[in-house]
Every structure is written in structure tokens, then in C-alpha cells.
Coordinates of C-alpha atoms and ligand atoms in Angstrom, one line a residue:
X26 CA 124.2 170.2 147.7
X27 CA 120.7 171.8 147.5
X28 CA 117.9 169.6 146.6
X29 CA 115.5 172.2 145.4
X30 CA 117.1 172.2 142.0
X31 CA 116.0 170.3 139.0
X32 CA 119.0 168.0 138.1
X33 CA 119.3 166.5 134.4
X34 CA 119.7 162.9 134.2
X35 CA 123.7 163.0 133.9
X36 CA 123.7 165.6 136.7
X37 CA 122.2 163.1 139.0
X38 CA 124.5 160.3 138.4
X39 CA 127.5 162.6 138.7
X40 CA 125.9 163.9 141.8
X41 CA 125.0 160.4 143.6
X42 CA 129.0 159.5 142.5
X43 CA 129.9 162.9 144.4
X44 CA 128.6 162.0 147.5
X45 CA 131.1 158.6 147.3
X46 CA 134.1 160.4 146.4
X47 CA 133.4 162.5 149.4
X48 CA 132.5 159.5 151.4
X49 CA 135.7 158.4 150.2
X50 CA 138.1 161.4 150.2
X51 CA 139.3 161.1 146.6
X52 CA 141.6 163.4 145.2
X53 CA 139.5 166.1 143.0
X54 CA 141.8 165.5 140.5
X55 CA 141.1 161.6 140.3
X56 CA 137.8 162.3 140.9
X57 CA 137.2 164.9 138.2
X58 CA 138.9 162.2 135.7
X59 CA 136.5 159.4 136.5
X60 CA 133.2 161.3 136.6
X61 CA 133.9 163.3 133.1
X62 CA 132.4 161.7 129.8
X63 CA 135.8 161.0 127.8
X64 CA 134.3 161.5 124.1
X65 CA 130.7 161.9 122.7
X66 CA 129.3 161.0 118.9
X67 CA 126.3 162.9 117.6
X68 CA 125.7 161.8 114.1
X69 CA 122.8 162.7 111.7
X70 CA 122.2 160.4 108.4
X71 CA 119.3 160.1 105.9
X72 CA 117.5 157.2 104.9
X73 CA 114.5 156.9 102.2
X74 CA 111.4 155.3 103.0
X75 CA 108.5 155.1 101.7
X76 CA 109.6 157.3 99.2
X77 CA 110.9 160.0 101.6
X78 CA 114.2 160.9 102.4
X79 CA 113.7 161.0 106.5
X80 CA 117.1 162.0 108.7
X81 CA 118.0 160.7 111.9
X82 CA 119.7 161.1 114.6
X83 CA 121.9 159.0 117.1
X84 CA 124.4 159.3 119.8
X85 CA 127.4 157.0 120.9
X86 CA 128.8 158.0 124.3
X87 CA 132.4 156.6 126.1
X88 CA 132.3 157.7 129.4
X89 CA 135.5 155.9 130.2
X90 CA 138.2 153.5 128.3
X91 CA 140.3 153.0 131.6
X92 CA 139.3 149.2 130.2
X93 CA 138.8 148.5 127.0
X94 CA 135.7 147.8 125.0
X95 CA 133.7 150.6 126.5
X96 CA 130.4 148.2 127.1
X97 CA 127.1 149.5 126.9
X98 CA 123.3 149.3 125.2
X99 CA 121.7 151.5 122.4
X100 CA 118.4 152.4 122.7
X101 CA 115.7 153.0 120.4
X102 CA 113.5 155.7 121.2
X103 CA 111.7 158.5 120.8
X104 CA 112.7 160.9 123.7
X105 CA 116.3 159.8 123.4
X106 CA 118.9 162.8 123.8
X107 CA 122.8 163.3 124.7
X108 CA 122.3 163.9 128.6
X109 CA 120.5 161.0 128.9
X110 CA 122.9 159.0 126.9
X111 CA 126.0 160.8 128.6
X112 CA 124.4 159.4 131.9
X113 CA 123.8 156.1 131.2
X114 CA 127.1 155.6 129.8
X115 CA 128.4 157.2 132.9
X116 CA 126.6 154.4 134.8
X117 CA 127.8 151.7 132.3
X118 CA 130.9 152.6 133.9
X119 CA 130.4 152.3 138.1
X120 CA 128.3 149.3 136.9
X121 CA 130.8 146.8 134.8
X122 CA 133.6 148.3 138.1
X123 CA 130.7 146.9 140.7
X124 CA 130.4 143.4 138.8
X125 CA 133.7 143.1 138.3
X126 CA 133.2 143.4 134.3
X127 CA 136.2 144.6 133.1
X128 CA 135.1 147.2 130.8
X129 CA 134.9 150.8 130.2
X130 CA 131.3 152.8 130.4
X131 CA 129.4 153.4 127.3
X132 CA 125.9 153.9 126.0
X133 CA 124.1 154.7 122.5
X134 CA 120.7 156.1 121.6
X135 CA 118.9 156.4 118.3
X136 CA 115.9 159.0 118.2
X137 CA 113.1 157.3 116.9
X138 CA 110.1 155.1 117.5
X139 CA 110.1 152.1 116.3
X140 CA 106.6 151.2 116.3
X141 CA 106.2 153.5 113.6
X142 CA 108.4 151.4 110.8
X143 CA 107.9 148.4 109.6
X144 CA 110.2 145.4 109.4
X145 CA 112.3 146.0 106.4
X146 CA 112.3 150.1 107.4
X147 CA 114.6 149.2 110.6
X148 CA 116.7 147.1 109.5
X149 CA 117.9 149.7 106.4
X150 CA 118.2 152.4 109.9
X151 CA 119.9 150.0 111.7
X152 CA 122.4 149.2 109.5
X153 CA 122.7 152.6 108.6
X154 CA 123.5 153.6 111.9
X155 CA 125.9 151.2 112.5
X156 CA 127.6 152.4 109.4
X157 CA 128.0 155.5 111.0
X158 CA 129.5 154.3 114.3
X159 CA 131.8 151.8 112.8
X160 CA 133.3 154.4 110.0
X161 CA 134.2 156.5 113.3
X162 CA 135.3 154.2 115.3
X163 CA 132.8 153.9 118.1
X164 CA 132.0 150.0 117.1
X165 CA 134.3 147.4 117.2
X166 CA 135.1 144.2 119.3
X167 CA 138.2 145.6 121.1
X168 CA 137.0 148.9 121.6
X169 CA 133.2 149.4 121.5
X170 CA 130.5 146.8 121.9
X171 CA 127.1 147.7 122.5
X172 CA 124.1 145.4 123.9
X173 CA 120.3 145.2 123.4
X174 CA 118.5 148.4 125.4
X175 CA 115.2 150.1 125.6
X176 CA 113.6 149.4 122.1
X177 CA 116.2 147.0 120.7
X178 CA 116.5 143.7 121.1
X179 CA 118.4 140.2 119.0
X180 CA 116.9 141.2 115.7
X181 CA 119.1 144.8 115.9
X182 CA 122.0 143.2 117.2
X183 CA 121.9 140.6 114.6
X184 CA 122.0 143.4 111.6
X185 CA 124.4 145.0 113.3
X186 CA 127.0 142.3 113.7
X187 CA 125.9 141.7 109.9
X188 CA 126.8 145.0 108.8
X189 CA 130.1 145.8 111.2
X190 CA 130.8 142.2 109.5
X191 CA 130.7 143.7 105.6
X192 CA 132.6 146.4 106.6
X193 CA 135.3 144.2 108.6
X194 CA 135.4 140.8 106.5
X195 CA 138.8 140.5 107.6
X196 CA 137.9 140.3 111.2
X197 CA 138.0 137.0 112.6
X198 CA 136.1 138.2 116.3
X199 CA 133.5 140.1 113.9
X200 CA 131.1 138.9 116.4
X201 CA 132.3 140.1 119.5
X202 CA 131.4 143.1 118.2
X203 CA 127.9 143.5 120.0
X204 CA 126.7 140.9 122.5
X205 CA 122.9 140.1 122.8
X206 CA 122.8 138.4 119.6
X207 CA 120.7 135.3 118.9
X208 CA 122.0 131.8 119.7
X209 CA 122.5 131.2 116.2
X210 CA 124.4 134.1 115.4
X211 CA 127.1 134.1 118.2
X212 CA 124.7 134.6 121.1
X213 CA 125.1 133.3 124.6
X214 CA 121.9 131.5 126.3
X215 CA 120.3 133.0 128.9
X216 CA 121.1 136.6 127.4
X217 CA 117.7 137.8 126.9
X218 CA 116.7 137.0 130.6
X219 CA 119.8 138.1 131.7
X220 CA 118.9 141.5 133.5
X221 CA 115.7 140.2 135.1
X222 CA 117.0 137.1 136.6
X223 CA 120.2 139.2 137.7
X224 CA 117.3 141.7 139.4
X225 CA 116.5 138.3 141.0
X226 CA 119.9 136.8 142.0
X227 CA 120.2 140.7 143.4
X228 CA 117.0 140.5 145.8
X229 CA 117.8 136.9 146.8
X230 CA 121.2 137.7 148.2
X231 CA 119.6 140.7 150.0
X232 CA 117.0 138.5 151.8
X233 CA 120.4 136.1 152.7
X234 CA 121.5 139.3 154.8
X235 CA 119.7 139.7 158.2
X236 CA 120.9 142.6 159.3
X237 CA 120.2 144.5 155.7
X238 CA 116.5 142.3 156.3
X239 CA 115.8 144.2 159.3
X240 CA 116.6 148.2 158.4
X241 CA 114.0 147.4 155.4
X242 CA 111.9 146.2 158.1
X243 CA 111.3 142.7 156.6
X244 CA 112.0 139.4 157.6
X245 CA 111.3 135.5 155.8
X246 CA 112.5 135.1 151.9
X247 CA 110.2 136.4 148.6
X248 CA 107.5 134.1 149.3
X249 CA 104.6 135.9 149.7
X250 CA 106.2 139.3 149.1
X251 CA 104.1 141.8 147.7
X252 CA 105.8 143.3 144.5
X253 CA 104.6 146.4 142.0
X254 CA 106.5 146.6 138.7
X255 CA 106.6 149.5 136.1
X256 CA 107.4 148.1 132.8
X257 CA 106.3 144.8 131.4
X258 CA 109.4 144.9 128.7
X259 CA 112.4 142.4 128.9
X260 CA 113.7 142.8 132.0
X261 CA 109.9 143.7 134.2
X262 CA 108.9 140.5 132.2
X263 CA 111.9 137.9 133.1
X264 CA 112.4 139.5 137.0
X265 CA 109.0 139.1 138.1
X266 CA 108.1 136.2 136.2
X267 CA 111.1 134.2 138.0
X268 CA 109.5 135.8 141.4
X269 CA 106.4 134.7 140.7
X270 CA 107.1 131.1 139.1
X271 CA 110.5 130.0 141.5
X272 CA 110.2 132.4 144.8
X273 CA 106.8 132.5 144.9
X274 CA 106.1 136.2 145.5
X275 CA 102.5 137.8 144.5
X276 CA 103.0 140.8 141.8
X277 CA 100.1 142.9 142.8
X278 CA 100.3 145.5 139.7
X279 CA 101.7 145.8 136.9
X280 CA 102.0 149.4 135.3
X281 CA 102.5 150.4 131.5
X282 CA 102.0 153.2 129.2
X283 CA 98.5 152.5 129.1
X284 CA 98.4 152.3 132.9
X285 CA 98.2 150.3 135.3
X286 CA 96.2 147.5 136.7
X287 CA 96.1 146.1 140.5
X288 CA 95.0 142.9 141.8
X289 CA 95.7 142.3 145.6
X290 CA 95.5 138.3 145.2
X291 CA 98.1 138.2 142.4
X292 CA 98.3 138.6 139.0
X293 CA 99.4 135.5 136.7
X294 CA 102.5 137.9 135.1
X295 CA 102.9 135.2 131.7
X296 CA 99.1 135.9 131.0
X297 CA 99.3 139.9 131.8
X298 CA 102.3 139.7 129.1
X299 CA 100.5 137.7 126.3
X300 CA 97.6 140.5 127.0
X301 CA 100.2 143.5 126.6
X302 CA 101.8 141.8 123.5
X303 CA 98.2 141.4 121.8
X304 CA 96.7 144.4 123.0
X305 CA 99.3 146.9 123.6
X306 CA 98.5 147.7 126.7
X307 CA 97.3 146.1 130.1
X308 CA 93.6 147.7 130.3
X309 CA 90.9 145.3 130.2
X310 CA 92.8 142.2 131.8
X311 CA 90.9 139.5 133.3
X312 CA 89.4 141.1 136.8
X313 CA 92.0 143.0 138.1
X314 CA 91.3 147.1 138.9
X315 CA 92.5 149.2 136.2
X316 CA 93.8 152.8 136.8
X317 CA 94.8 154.9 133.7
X318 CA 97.2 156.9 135.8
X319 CA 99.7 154.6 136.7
X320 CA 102.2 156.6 137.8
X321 CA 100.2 157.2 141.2
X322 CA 100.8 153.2 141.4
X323 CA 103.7 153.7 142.2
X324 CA 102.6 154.8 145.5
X325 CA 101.0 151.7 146.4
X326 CA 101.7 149.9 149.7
X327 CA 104.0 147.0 148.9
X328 CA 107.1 145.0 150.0
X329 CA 109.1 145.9 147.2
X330 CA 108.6 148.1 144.2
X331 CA 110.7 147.4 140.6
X332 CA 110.8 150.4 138.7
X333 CA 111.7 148.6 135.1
X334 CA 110.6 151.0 132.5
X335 CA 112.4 154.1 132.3
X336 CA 114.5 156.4 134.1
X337 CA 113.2 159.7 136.3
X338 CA 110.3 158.2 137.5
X339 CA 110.3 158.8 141.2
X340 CA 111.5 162.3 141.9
X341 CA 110.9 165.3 144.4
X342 CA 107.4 165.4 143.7
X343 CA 106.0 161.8 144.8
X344 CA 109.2 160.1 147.1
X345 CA 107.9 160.9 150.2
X346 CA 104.6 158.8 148.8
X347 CA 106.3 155.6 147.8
X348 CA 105.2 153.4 150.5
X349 CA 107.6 150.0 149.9
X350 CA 110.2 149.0 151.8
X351 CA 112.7 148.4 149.0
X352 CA 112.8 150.2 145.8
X353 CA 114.9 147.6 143.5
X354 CA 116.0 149.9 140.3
X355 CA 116.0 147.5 137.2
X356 CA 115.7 150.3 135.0
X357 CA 118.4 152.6 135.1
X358 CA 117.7 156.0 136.3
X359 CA 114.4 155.2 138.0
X360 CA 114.8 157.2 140.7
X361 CA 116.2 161.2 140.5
X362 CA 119.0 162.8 142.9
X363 CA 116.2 164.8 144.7
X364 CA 114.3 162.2 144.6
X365 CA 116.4 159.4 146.5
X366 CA 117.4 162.1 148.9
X367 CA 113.6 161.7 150.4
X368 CA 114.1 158.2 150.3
X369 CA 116.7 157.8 151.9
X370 CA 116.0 160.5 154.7
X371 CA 112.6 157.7 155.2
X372 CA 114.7 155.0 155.9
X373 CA 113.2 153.3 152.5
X374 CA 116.2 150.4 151.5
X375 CA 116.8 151.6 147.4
X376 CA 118.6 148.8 145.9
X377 CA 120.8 150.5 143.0
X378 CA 120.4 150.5 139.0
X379 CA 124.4 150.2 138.9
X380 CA 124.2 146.6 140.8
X381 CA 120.8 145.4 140.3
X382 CA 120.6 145.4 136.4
X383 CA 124.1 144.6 135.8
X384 CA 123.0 140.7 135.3
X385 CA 123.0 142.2 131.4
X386 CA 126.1 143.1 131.4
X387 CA 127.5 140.0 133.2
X388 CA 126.1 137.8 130.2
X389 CA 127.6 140.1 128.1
X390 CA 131.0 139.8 129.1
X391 CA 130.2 136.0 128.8
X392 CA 129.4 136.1 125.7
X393 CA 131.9 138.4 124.2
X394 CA 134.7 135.8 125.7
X395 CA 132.4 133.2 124.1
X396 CA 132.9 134.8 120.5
X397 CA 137.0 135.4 121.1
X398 CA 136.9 132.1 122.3
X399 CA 134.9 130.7 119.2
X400 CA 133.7 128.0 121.3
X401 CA 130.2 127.3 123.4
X402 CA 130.4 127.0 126.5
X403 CA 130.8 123.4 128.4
X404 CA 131.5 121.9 125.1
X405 CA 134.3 120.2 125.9
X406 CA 133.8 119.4 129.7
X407 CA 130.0 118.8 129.9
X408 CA 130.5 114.7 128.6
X409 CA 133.2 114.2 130.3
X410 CA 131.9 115.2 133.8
X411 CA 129.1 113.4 133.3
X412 CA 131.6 110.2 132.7
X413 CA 133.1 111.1 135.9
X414 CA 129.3 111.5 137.9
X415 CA 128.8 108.3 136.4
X416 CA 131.2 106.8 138.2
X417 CA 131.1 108.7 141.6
X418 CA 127.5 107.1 141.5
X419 CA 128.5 103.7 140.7
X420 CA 130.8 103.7 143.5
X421 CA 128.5 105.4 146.3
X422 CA 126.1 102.4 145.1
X423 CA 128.3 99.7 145.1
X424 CA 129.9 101.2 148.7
X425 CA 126.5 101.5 150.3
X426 CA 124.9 98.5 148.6
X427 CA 121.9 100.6 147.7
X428 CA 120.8 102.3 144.8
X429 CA 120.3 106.0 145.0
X430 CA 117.4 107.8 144.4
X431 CA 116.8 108.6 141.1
X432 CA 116.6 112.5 141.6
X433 CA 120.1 112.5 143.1
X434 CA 121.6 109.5 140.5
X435 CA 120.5 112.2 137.8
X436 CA 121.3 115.6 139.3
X437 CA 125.2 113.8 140.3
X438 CA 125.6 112.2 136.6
X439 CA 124.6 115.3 135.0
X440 CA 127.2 117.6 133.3
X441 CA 126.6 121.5 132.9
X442 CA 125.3 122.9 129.7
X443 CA 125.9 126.6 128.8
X444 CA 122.5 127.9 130.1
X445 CA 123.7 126.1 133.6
X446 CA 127.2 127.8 133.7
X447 CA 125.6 130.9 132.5
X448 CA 123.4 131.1 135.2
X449 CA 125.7 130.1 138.3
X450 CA 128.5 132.9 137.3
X451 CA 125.7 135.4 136.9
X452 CA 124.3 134.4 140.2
X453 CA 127.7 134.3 141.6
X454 CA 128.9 137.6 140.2
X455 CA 125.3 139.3 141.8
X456 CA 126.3 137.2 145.1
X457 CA 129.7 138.6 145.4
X458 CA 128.9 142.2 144.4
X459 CA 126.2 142.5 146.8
X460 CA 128.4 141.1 149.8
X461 CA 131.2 143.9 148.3
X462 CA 128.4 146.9 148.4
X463 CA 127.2 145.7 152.3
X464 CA 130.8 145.5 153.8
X465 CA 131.5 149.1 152.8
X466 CA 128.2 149.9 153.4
X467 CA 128.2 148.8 157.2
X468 CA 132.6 149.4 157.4
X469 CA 132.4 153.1 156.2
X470 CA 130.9 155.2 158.9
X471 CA 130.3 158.0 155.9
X472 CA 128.1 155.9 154.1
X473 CA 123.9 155.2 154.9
X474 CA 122.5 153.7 152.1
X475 CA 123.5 151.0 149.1
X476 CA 123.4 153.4 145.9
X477 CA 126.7 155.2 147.8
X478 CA 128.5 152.1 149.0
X479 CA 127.8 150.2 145.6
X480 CA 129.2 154.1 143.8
X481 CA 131.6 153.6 146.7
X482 CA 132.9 149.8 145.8
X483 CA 133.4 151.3 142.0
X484 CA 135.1 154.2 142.1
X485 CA 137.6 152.3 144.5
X486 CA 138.1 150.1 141.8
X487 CA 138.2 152.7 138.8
X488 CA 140.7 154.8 140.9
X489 CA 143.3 151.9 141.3
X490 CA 143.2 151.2 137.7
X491 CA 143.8 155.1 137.0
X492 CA 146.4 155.1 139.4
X493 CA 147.8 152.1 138.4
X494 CA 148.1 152.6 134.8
X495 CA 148.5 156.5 135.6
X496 CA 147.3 159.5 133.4
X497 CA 149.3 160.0 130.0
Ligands
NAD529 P1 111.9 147.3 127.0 O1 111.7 148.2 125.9 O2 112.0 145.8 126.6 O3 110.7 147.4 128.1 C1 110.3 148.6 128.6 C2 108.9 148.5 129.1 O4 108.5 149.6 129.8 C3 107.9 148.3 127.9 O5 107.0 147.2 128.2 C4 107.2 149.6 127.8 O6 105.9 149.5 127.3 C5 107.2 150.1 129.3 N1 107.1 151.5 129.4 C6 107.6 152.5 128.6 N2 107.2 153.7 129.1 C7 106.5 153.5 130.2 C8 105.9 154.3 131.1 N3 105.9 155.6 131.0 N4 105.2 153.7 132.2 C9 105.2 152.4 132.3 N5 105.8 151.5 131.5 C10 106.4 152.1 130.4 O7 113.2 147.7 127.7 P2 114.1 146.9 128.7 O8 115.2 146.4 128.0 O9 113.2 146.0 129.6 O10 114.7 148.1 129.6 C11 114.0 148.6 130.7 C12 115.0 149.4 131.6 O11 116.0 148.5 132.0 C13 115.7 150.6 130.9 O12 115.9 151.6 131.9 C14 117.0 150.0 130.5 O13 118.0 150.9 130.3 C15 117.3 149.1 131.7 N6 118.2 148.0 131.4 C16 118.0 147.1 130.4 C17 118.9 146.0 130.2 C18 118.6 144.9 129.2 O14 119.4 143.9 129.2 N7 117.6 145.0 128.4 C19 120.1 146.0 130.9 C20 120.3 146.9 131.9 C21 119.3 147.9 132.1

């Protein structure tokens, strides 16, 4: 494949899939069925505000329903268009196959910008929209449910449930219909971290792997590590935050729209944020070195980079400038197909979109079952294990003859709340996935870096289930 041309977004992903169904020698015709986008909506509606009729317009894409719902965010935004949206879905797809999520690929996309309207304006769009996608059928709790994205967050997922709700009153799983919702409207804790700590969970595990260690050239755990993130949004924010507060690595720059700002001794990432939410941007925060073009911040020297803002950010033009030793994608798309070709021919370790920000996902699928469930979880186990710790420590004390110490009496007699068993099946879904993507990465002599092996592990997956089910 040539690398001088300029690939769209959905080009690239069906490109980086190519090069694992050649490392895998997959029928074309299999192939062809997994990579193609299955159905696409384009819809166009008018709403009136502030006096003015103003039309929009929005996409919802199935890549594939070889599982059913099809599982994937919308995103507000204003550069928003049906390539992009056809590629994310695409990676919706390899992504819930990596984590073993089992849905079907999807993704939605709303051109606007929100920061134009006001409160009241988005919510009459919102629901609008969802309108749309429900009367079609590309919104529903068996077959469609989409998730927080770029420019969305709880507030649109509430009115959409709301409004797929009016529509569907006799719908008992009405809100299994989206997933990202508040707590008090169906949610799951530990949703809105979700992504970021799964971006964690996803570089831990790669710092438990020696041999993975070394090619980056790295050795130790986080601590210390010097990190650069683009994009201080919900999943930049919650990733290095958890570095910085539980590993104890030093974020060295943050970069925005704005820009970017540097400070070599560590910036304190829950300050930078309160400055960006204030200000709207991070110039003019505390001492650190500001540089309006923070794309060439990127090319810092640093341990690991976290591209966490938007996709096609390092391409043909500044690859063979990125000087860290692992790229970790938490945005989806960061990186280009010309783009990782450089990379990898430099030996740089690129940690993939389709397994590092899948943590969302994961916490999705845990709180759809949550909503079909109709029941929190840990509800009905948490008092009774606790009965049972209880007792396990009376017995070590009156065994021993000595108390135990108060830190182990209360971590023994403690049962798990939802946030706790949220957080240990996300950490072991990023675990397992991770130890999947290295074996075929270092069993398949065809195979050089993790994008391909983690491709790889998915479209093994997605294959069986074709084949399995066969094509009708
Ligand atoms: P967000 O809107 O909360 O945050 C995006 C951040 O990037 C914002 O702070 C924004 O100001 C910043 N940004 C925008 N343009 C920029 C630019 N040119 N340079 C630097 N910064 C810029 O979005 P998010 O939910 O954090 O999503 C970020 C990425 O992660 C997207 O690619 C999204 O598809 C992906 N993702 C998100 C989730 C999720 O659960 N939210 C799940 C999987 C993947």
C-alpha cells in the first residue's frame, strides 16, 4: 500500500484492519463482510430558536450487527461528517470484539457546536434528534444504544432516554436505551471516568510486561514518567489525573485549542482543569511556559504521549518528530495510516484507540445489563459478604489470639459497592485484553506492532461469529 496518499479517516481504519486480515490470511470474502459499513442514516430536521427556523444535520452509522445492539457514542460537533462517523463506527466494532463487549459497531454525529446554544436550545435539538433516530429505527435498547462522545455528556443522554421513553412508554428496558446516563436516571458509577481510568488500567498492564517494557525502551512502573496530553476533556481529564494522583507520574504539558502550556517539574492536572473550565483555555496558568501552537507539543521529548482530543492529529507531516516512547491513543483516530507507518518503522510502541479507550465501552455494557437487570449492582451481596468478613475476622482473632490491624479488620469486613465491582471488571477486562493483543503480537511472526495484533485479536473474533452464525 503506498503511503504517499492522503487517506480519509474511514480509509485509515479499513487500511490498519487490512494489514491484519493479511497478517491473518482471511478469506476476501469474510474480510470484505466485516470491514464494510452495513447501513448509514443521514437525517436533516429544523428546529426554531430564537425565533429562527435553523436545520441540522446528523448521522447514525451500523458498521456491524453480527451482535446486537450496535454500541457506540454520538458526538456533538462542529466538523462532524459521514467518513468520520463511518470510521468510528467501524472502530466501535474491532473495539467491543477486543474487550470482549458483545456488541456490534456503531457511532453518531450531530453537526453543530454546542457552545453556541444555550441550555434550553440543546435540549429542544437533542430531543429532536433523537426523534429522528428512534422513528427509523437506529435507537433502541435491543438494537442501537449510543453513549456520551466528543461534546456530549449525562445531560444529553438523560433527554435522550427521556424522549426514546415518550415515544416507547410501553417499554419496560426504556433505559437501556443509551448508557452514560446519570446515576439517578439509570446510570452506572464510575461511567464518566470510565475511558480515562481504562487508558490507565491499559498502561498499567503494559508496564506488568517486561519484554513489551523493553522494545519501548523503558523500564520501572509510571512513577516518575513523563507524560504530554492533548485534550483536557473527560477522558485527558480522568487518565492523567489518576496518573498523576495514584501512579505518580509528572504530566509535563497539557495542550488545548488554545494551546499548549509546558512545565518540566509537573503540572497539578485538577488545578490546570479548574483554569480551562473558568477560562476556556489553558494560557496564562500559574508559571508554566505557554506556546500558542500546541500542536508542535506534540513533539516534545517524553515517556509517553496521550493524544485525547481528536482524531488525525499525528500524520505524515510530524511522525518522524514525535519523540515518546509510547503513543497511548485515548482519542480515537489520533494517529493517521501514513502516519503510524513512520511510527512504527521508528520502533515507537503506539498503544491502540481500539484497546486503550474501550474502558467506555466496558462500563457501558455494565450498565446496559444493569438497566435489563433493573437492579444496582452489589445490592444484594454487598451486606451479606460483609456478614461473612465479619466472621472470617473473628475467627483469625480468636485463632491467633491477637487482634488484627485495623486496616486489614476493615479492608476483610468490607463488602463491594457498585463503584468497586465497576472498577475491578473494567480493570480486569483491560488486563485480559492486553494479555490477548501481546500473545498474538509476539505468536504471529506477521505481526510488529499492537494496533495489528489488537485488529488481529478482533477480527478473529468477528470472523468466528460470521462463520458461526453464517451469512443469510
Ligand atoms: P471532550 O469533548 O470531553 O474533550 C475533548 C477535549 O479536547 C476538550 O477539552 C477540547 O477542548 C479538547 N480539544 C478539542 N480540539 C482540540 C485541539 N485541536 N487541540 C487540543 N485539544 C483540543 O471529549 P472526550 O469524551 O474526552 O473525547 C476525547 C476523545 O476520546 C475523542 O476522540 C473520543 O471519540 C474519544 N473517546 C471518548 C470516550 C468517552 O467515554 N468520552 C470513549 C472512547 C473514546
Amino acid at each position: 500500500m503506498s503511503t504517499t496518499k492522503q487517506w480519509s479517516f474511514s480509509e485509515s481504519v479499513a487500511n490498519m484492519a487490512e494489514r491484519a486480515f493479511d497478517a491473518l490470511g482471511l478469506d476476501s470474502g469474510v474480510a470484505g463482510a466485516i470491514k464494510s459499513c452495513d447501513a448509514v442514516l443521514q437525517v436533516r430536521f429544523p428546529v426554531e430558536i430564537r425565533g429562527k427556523i435553523e436545520t441540522f444535520t446528523g448521522w447514525r452509522a451500523v458498521h456491524s450487527a453480527h451482535r446486537l445492539p450496535s454500541k457506540g457514542g454520538i458526538r456533538f460537533a462542529p466538523i462532524v461528517n459521514q467518513d468520520e462517523v463511518e470510521a468510528l463506527a467501524a472502530l466501535m466494532t474491532y473495539k467491543c470484539a477486543i474487550v470482549d463487549v458483545p456488541f456490534g459497531g456503531s457511532k453518531g454525529g450531530l453537526l453543530i457546536d454546542p457552545r453556541q446554544y444555550e441550555r434550553s436550545e440543546m435540549q429542544l435539538i437533542t430531543r429532536r434528534f433523537t426523534r429522528e433516530l428512534v422513528r427509523k429505527g437506529f435507537l433502541s435498547p435491543a438494537t442501537n444504544v449510543p453513549a456520551p462522545d466528543m461534546g456530549t455528556g449525562e445531560r444529553e443522554m438523560a433527554w435522550m432516554m427521556d424522549t426514546y421513553r415518550t415515544l416507547n412508554p410501553e417499554d419496560i428496558n426504556h433505559a437501556a436505551c443509551v448508557t452514560g446516563k446519570p446515576v439517578a436516571h439509570g446510570g452506572i458509577r464510575g461511567r464518566v471516568e470510565a475511558t480515562g481510568r481504562g487508558t490507565v488500567f491499559a498502561l498499567r498492564e503494559f508496564f506488568r510486561h517486561r519484554e513489551d517494557l523493553d522494545a519501548a525502551g523503558l523500564s520501572g512502573n509510571l512513577e516518575g514518567k513523563r507524560i504530554v496530553v492533548q485534550g483536557l476533556g473527560n477522558v485527558g481529564y480522568h487518565a492523567t489525573k489518576i496518573l498523576q494522583e495514584e501512579d505518580g507520574a509528572i504530566i509535563i504539558a497539557v495542550i488545548e485549542r488554545d494551546g499548549a502550556i509546558i512545565d518540566e517539574s509537573g503540572l497539578d492536572i485538577q488545578a490546570v482543569y479548574t483554569h480551562l473550565v473558568e477560562s476556556g483555555g489553558v494560557a496564562g496558568f500559574g508559571e508554566s511556559k505557554y506556546f500558542e501552537d500546541g500542536l508542535s507539543v506534540l513533539e516534545l521529548d517524553c515517556d509517553i504521549l496521550i493524544p485525547a482530543a481528536l482524531e488525525g492529529q499525528i500524520t505524515a507531516a510530524n511522525a518522524a518528530n514525535i519523540k515518546a516512547a509510547i503513543v497511548c491513543e485515548a482519542a480515537n483516530g489520533p494517529i493517521t495510516f501514513e502516519g503510524d507507518d513512520i511510527l512504527n518503522q521508528r520502533g515507537v510502541v503506539v498503544l491502540p484507540d481500539a484497546f486503550v479507550n474501550a474502558g467506555g465501552v466496558t462500563v457501558s455494557y455494565f450498565e446496559w445489563i444493569r438497566n435489563l437487570a433493573h437492579i444496582r449492582f452489589g445490592r444484594m451481596e454487598r451486606r451479606y459478604d460483609e456478614m461473612r468478613g465479619q466472621h472470617m475476622a473473628q475467627a483469625l482473632e480468636s485463632m491467633t489470639g491477637s487482634k488484627l490491624p485495623d486496616i486489614v479488620r476493615d479492608e476483610l469486613v468490607r463488602g463491594a459497592d457498585e463503584l468497586d465491582l465497576v472498577r475491578s471488571g473494567l480493570d480486569d477486562t483491560m488486563r485480559l485484553s492486553y494479555q490477548q493483543i501481546s500473545e498474538e503480537l509476539h505468536s504471529n511472526d506477521k505481526i510488529s506492532d499492537f494496533r495489528t495484533a489488537a485488529y488481529a485479536v478482533a477480527i478473529k473474533k468477528i470472523a468466528r461469529s460470521y462463520l458461526d452464525i453464517g451469512v443469510y
